[in-house]
Coordinates of C-alpha atoms and ligand atoms in Angstrom, one line a residue:
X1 CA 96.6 98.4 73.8
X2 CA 98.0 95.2 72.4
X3 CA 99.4 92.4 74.9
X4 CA 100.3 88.4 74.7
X5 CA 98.5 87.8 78.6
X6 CA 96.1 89.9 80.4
X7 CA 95.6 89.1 84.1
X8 CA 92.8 89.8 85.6
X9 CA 93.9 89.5 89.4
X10 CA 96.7 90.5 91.2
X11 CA 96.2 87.9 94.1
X12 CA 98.7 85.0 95.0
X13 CA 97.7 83.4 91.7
X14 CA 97.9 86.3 89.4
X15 CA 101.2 87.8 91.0
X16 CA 103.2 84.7 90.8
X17 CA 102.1 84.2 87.1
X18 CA 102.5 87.3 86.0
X19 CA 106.0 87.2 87.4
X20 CA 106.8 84.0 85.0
X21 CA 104.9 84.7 82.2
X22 CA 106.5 85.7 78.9
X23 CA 106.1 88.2 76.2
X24 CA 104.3 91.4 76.7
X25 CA 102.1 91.2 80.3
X26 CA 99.3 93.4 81.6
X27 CA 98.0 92.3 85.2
X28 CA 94.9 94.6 86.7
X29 CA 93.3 94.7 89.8
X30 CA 90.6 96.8 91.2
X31 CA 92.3 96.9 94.5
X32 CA 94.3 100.4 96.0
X33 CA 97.1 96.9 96.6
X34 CA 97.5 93.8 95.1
X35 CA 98.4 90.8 97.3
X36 CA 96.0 91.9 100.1
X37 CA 95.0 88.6 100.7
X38 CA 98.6 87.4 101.4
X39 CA 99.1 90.7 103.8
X40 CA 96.7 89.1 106.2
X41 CA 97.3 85.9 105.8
X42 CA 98.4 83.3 108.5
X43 CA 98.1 86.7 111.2
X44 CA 100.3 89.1 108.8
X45 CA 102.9 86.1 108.9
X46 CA 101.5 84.2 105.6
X47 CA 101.3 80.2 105.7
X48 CA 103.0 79.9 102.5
X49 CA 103.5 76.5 101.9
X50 CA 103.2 73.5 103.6
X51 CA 106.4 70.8 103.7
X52 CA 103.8 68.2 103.5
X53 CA 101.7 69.1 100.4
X54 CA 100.0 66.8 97.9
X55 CA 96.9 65.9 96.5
X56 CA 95.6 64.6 99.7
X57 CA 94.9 68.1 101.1
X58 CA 92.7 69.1 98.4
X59 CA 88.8 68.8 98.2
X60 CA 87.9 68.9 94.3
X61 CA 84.8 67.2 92.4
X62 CA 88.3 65.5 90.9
X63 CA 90.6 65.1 93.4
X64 CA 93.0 63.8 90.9
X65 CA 93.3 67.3 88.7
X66 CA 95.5 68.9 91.0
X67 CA 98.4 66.3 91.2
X68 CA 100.0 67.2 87.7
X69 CA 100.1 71.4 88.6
X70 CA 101.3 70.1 92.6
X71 CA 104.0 67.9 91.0
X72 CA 105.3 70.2 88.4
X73 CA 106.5 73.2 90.9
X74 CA 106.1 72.0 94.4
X75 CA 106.1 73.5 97.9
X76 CA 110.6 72.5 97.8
X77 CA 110.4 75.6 94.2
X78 CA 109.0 78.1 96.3
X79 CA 110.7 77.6 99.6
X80 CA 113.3 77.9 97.0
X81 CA 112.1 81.1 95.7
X82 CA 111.8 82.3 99.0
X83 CA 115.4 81.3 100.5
X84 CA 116.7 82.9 96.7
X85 CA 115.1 86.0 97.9
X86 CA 116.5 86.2 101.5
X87 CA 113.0 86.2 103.3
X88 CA 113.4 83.8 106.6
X89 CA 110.5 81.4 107.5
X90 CA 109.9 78.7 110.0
X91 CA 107.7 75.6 110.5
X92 CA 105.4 76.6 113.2
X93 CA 103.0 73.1 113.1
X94 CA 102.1 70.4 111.1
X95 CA 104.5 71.6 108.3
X96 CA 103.2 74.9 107.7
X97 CA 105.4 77.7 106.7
X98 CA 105.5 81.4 107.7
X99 CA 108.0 84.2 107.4
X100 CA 109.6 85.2 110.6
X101 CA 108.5 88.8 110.5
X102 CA 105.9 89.7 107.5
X103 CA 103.4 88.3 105.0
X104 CA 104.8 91.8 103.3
X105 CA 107.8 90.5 102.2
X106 CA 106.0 87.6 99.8
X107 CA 104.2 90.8 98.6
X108 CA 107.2 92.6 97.6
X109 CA 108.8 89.4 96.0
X110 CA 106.5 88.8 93.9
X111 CA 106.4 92.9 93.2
X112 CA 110.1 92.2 92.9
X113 CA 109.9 89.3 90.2
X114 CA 107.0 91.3 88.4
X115 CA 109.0 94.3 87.8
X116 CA 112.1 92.1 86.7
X117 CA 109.3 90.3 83.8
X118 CA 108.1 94.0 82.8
X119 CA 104.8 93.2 83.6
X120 CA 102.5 96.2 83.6
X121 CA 100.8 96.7 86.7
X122 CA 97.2 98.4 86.7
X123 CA 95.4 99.3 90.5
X124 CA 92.2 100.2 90.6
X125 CA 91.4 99.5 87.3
X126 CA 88.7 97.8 86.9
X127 CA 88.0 95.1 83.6
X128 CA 84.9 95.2 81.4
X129 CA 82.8 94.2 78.5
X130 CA 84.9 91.0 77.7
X131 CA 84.7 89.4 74.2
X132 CA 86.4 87.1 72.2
X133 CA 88.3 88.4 69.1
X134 CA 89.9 86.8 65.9
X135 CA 93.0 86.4 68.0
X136 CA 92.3 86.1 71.4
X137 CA 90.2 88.6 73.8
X138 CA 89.1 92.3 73.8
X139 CA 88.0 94.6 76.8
X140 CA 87.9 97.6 78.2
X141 CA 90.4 99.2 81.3
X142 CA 89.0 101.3 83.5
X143 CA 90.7 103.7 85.7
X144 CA 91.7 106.9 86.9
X145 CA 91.9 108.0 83.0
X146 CA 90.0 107.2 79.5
X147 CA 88.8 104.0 79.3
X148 CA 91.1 102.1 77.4
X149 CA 90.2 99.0 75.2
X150 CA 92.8 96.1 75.8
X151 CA 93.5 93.4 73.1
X152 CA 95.3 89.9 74.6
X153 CA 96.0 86.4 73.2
X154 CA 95.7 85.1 76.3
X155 CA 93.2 85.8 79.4
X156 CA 94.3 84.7 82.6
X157 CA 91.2 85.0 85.4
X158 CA 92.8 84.7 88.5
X159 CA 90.4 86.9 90.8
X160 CA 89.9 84.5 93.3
X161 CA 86.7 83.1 94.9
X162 CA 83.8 84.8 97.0
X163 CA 85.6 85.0 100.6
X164 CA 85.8 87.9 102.3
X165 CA 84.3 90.4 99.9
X166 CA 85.3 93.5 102.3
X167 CA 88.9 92.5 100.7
X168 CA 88.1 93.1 97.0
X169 CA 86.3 89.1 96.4
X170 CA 84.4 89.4 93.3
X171 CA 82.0 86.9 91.6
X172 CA 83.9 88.2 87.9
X173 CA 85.6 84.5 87.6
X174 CA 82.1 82.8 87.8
X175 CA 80.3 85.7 85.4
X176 CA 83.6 85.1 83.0
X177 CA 83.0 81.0 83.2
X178 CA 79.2 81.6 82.4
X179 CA 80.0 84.2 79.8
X180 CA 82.8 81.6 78.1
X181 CA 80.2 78.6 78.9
X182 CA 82.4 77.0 81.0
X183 CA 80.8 74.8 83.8
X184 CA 81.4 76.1 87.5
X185 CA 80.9 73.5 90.9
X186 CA 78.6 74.8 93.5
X187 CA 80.4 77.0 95.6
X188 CA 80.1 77.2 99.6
X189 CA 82.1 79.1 102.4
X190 CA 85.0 76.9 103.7
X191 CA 87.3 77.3 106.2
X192 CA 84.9 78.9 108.1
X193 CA 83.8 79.0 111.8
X194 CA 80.4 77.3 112.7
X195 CA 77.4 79.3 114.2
X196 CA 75.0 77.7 116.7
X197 CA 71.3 79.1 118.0
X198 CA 70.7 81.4 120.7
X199 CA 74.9 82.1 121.1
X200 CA 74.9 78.5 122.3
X201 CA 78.8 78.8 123.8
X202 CA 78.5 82.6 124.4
X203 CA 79.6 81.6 128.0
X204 CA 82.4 79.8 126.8
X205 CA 83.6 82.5 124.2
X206 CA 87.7 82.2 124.6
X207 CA 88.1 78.9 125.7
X208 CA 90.1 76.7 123.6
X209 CA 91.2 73.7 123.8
X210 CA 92.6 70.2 121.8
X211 CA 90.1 68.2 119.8
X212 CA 89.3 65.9 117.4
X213 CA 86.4 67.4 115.0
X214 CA 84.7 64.9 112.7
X215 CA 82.4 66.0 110.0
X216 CA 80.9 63.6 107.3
X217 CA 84.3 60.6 107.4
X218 CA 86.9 63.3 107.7
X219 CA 88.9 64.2 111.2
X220 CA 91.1 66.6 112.4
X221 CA 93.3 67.0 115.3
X222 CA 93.5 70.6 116.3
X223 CA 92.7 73.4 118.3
X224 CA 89.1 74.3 118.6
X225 CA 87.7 77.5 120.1
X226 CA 84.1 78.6 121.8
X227 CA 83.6 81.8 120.6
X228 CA 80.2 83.9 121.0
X229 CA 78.5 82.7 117.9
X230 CA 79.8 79.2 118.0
X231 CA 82.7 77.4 117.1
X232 CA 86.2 78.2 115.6
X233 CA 89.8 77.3 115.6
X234 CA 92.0 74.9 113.0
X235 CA 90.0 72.1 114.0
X236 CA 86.8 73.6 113.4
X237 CA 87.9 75.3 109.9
X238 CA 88.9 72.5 108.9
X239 CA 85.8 70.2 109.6
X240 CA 83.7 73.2 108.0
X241 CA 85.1 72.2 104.2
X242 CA 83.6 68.8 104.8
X243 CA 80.4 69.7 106.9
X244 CA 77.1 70.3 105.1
X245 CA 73.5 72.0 106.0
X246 CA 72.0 69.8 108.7
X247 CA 74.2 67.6 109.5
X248 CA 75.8 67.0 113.1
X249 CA 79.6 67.0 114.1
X250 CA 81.5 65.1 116.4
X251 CA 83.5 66.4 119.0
X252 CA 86.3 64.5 120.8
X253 CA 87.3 66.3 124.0
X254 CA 90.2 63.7 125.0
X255 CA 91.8 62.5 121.3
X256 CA 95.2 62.1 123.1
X257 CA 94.8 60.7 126.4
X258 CA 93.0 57.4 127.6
X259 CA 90.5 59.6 129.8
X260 CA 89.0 56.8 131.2
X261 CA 92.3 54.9 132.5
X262 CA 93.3 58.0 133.6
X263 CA 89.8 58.6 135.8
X264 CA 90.3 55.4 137.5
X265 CA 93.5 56.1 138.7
X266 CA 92.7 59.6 140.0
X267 CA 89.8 57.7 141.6
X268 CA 92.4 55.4 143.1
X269 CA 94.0 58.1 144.7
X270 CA 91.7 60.4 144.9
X271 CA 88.0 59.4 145.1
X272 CA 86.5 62.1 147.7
X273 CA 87.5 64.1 145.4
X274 CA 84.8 65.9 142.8
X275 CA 84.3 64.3 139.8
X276 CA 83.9 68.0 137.5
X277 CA 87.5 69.3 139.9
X278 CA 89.2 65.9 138.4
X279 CA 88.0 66.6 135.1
X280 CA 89.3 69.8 135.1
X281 CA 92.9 68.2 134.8
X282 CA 92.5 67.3 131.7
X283 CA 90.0 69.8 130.0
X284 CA 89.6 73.7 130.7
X285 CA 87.6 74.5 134.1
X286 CA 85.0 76.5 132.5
X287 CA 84.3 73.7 129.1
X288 CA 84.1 71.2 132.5
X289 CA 81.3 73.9 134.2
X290 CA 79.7 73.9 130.9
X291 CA 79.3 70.6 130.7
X292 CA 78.2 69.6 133.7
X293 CA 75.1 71.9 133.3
X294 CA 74.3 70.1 130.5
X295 CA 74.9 66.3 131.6
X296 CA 75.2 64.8 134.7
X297 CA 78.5 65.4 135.9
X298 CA 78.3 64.9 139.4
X299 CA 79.1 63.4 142.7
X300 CA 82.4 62.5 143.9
X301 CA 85.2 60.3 141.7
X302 CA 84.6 57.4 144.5
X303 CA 80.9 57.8 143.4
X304 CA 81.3 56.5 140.0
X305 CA 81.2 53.3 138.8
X306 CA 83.4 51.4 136.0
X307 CA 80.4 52.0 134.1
X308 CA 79.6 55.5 134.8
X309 CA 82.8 56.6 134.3
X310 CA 83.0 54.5 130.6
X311 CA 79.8 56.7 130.0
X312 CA 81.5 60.2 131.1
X313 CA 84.3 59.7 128.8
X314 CA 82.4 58.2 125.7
X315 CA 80.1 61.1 125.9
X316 CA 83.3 63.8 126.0
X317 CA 84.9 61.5 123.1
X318 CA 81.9 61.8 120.9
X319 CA 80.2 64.8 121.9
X320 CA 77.3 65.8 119.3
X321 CA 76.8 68.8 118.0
X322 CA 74.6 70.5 115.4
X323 CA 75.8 73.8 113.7
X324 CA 72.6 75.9 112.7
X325 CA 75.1 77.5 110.0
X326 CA 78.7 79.0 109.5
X327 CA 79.4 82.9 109.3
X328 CA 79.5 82.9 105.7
X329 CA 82.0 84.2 103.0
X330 CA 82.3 86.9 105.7
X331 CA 84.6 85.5 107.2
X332 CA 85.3 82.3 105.6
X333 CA 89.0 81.6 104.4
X334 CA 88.4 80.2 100.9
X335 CA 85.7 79.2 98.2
X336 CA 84.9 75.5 98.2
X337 CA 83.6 74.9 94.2
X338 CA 84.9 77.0 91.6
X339 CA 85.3 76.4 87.7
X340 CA 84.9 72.8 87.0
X341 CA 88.3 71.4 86.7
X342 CA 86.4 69.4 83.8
X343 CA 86.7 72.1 81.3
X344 CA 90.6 73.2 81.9
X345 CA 93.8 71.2 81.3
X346 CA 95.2 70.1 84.4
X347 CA 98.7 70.8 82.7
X348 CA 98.5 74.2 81.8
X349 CA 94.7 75.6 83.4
X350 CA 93.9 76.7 80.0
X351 CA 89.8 76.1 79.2
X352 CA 89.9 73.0 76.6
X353 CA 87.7 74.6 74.5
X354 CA 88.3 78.0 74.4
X355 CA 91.7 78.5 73.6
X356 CA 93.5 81.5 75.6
X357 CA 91.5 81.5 78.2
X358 CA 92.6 80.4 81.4
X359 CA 91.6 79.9 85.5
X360 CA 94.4 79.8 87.9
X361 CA 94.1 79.6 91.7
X362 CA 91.1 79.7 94.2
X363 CA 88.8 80.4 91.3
X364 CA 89.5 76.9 90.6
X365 CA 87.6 73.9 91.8
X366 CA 90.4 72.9 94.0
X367 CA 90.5 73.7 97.7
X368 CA 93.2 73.5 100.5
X369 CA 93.4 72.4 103.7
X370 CA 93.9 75.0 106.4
X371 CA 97.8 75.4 106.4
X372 CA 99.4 77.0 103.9
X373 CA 97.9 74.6 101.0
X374 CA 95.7 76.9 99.2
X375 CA 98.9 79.5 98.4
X376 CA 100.7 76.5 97.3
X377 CA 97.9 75.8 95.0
X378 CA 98.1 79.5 94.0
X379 CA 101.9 79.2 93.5
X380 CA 101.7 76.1 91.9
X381 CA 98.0 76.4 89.1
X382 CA 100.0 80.0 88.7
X383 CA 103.4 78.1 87.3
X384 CA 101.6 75.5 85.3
X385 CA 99.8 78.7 83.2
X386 CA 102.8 80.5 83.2
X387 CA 104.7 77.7 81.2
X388 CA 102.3 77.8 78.7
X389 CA 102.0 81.5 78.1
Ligands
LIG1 P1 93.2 86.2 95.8 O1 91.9 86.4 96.5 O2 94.5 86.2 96.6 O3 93.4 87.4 94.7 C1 92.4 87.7 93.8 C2 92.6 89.1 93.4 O4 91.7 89.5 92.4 C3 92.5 90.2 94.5 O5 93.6 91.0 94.5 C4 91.2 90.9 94.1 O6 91.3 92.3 94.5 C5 91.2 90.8 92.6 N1 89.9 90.9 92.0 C6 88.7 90.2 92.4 N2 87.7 90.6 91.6 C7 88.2 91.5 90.7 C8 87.6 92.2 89.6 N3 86.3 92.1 89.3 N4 88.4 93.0 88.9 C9 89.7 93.2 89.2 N5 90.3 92.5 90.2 C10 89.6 91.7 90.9 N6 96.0 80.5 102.6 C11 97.2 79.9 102.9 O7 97.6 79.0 102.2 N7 97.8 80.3 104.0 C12 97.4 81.3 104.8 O8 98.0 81.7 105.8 C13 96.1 81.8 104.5 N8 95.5 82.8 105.3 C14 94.3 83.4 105.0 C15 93.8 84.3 105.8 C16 92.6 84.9 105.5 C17 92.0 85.9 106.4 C18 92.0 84.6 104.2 C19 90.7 85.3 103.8 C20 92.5 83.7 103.4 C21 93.7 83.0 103.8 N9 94.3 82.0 103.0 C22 95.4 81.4 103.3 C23 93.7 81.7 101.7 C24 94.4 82.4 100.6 O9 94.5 83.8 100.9 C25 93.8 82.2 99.2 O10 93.6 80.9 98.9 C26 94.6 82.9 98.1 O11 94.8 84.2 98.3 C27 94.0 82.6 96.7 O12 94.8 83.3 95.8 P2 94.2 83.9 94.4 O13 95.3 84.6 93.8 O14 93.5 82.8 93.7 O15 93.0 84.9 94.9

């Protein structure tokens, strides 16, 4: 069989570029579905852009390499593509983007626009014994029938990272990169909850609450969740792409409210009352229980000094905490690391020198924030191949 692009993938990345690819397109994926990532995505809703993407929400060994792809089809083309194809979406947070009913609907879109291009669409197929021929690449299709030996100009890899391998993650983009000699970033779990030793919160497991989590110089204000094996929620995810081995975390119980302003004037009003009852105002009863078993949270409000009380609230502002770990690609939302953006074009995504060959999407050294930025990156590294196909 003789095609102008083979895509190996049929993720975010490889849909989308298969979709706006030209000539003659084959797209396989050893999946029963392709998309399955985007099924459960953002709770079956799918965070599928974010209104306030750029480069600043992207962790990269460049962080400049994604600006050019970003810039060139942006989240505005596919809110576009979306409204084009009748699916309704709203902002739930901090710009992010989800469809009103179902992450199913981006699926069949992109299904939609596939069909439209002709692309031929292999499942569980599986892609082996790559080489690289006169005029582009040979390998071999493997399915449900004979084994079929596949000639393409082009070779798009666009099979993701190492998350979630329950879901079909395969390491074939870094075995592709080392085959090709093209460099690849270490890789790490990101967007990821953190474990702690002997199921440090287990008590706590379902509380949430507003934070601000600090790890290395970067901070987010978010949710954050005690769950049995540690820590979770947005804020926590988030702080996980920056955190490394050994390393503590800050915790800020109180990033919106003067906590110690507000303590005096409870203790104004009402100083018989107990200091962990007062705190409970302003964080959840059973975090304040927790707490005070662990410092020395008590006494009445009327028994606490100016002082004391600066204390209390500077230890709840910058609570610190050691993770022994996270869970791993397990459950981890993306690969940090990826093929070194040094060796591709930040135009197209094609590997300088090999010609044909291209990476697109979370294969790439180029990671999102939590929020709808790593599809927009899938969208948008998908596009900038695409054009050059
Ligand atoms: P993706 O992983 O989507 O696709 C890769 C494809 O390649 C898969 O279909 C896989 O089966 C196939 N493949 C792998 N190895 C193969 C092999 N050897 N042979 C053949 N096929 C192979 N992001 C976001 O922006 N908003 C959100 O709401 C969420 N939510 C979310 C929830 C959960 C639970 C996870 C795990 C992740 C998210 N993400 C997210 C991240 C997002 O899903 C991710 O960044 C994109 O799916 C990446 O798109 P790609 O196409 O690069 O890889």
């Amino acid at each position: 069989m003789k095609v102008d692009t083979a895509i190996i993938g049929a993720g975010a990345a490889g849909m989308m570029c298969a979709a706006h690819a030209s000539g003659r397109v084959l797209i396989v994926d050893h999946a029963r579905a392709p998309g399955e990532k985007i099924r459960i995505s953002g709770g079956g809703r799918c965070n599928f852009t974010n209104l306030h993407t750029d480069a600043h929400a992207f962790l990269s060994a460049n962080p400049h390499f994604a600006k050019s792809a970003l810039a060139r089809y942006t989240q505005w083309d596919f809110i576009d593509l979306v409204d084009r194809h009748g699916i309704a979406w709203h902002e739930k947070t901090l710009g992010q983007l989800f469809c009103d009913t179902s992450a199913k609907k981006i699926i069949a879109m992109l299904r939609g626009l596939m069909q439209a291009n002709n692309v031929d669409l292999h499942l569980q197929t599986t892609a082996r014994d790559f080489a690289k021929a006169p005029d582009g690449f040979t390998f071999t299709l493997a399915g449900d029938g004979a084994d079929t030996r596949v000639t393409a100009r082009n070779l798009v890899v666009a099979t993701g990272g190492k998350s979630i391998p329950k879901m079909g993650a395969s390491g074939l983009a870094y075995d592709l990169a080392a085959q090709f000699r093209v460099p690849v970033t270490a890789t790490r779990p990101a967007l990821v909850p953190f474990t702690f030793d002997k199921e440090r919160f287990a008590g706590l497991a379902g509380v949430a609450t507003d934070a601000r989590i600090t790890a290395g110089q970067t901070s987010f204000d978010e949710a954050l969740l005690f769950t049995h094996r540690g820590l979770s929620g947005p804020a926590v995810l988030q702080a996980s792409s920056y955190w490394r081995e050994g390393e503590a975390i800050s915790v800020n119980l109180a990033p919106h409210q003067n906590l110690y302003d507000a303590l005096r004037s409870q203790r104004a009003t009402s100083g018989r009352r107990n200091l962990t009852t007062e705190l409970s105002h302003h964080l959840p009863g059973r975090l304040v229980d927790f707490l005070a078993t662990q410092t020395d949270l008590k006494g009445n409000l009327a028994d606490q000094s100016d002082t004391r009380l600066a204390e209390i609230c500077k230890s709840l502002s910058a609570w610190s905490l050691t993770p022994t770990g996270t869970e791993g690609y397990r459950t981890a939302e993306v690969t940090l690391g990826g093929i070194d953006t040094n060796a591709l074009s930040a135009k197209t995504m094609q590997v300088t020198a090999v010609p044909g060959l291209y990476f697109i999407g979370e294969a790439v050294d180029v990671t999102g924030w939590l929020g709808g930025y790593n599809f927009q990156w899938a969208w948008s590294s998908a596009m900038a191949a695409a054009a050059a196909l």
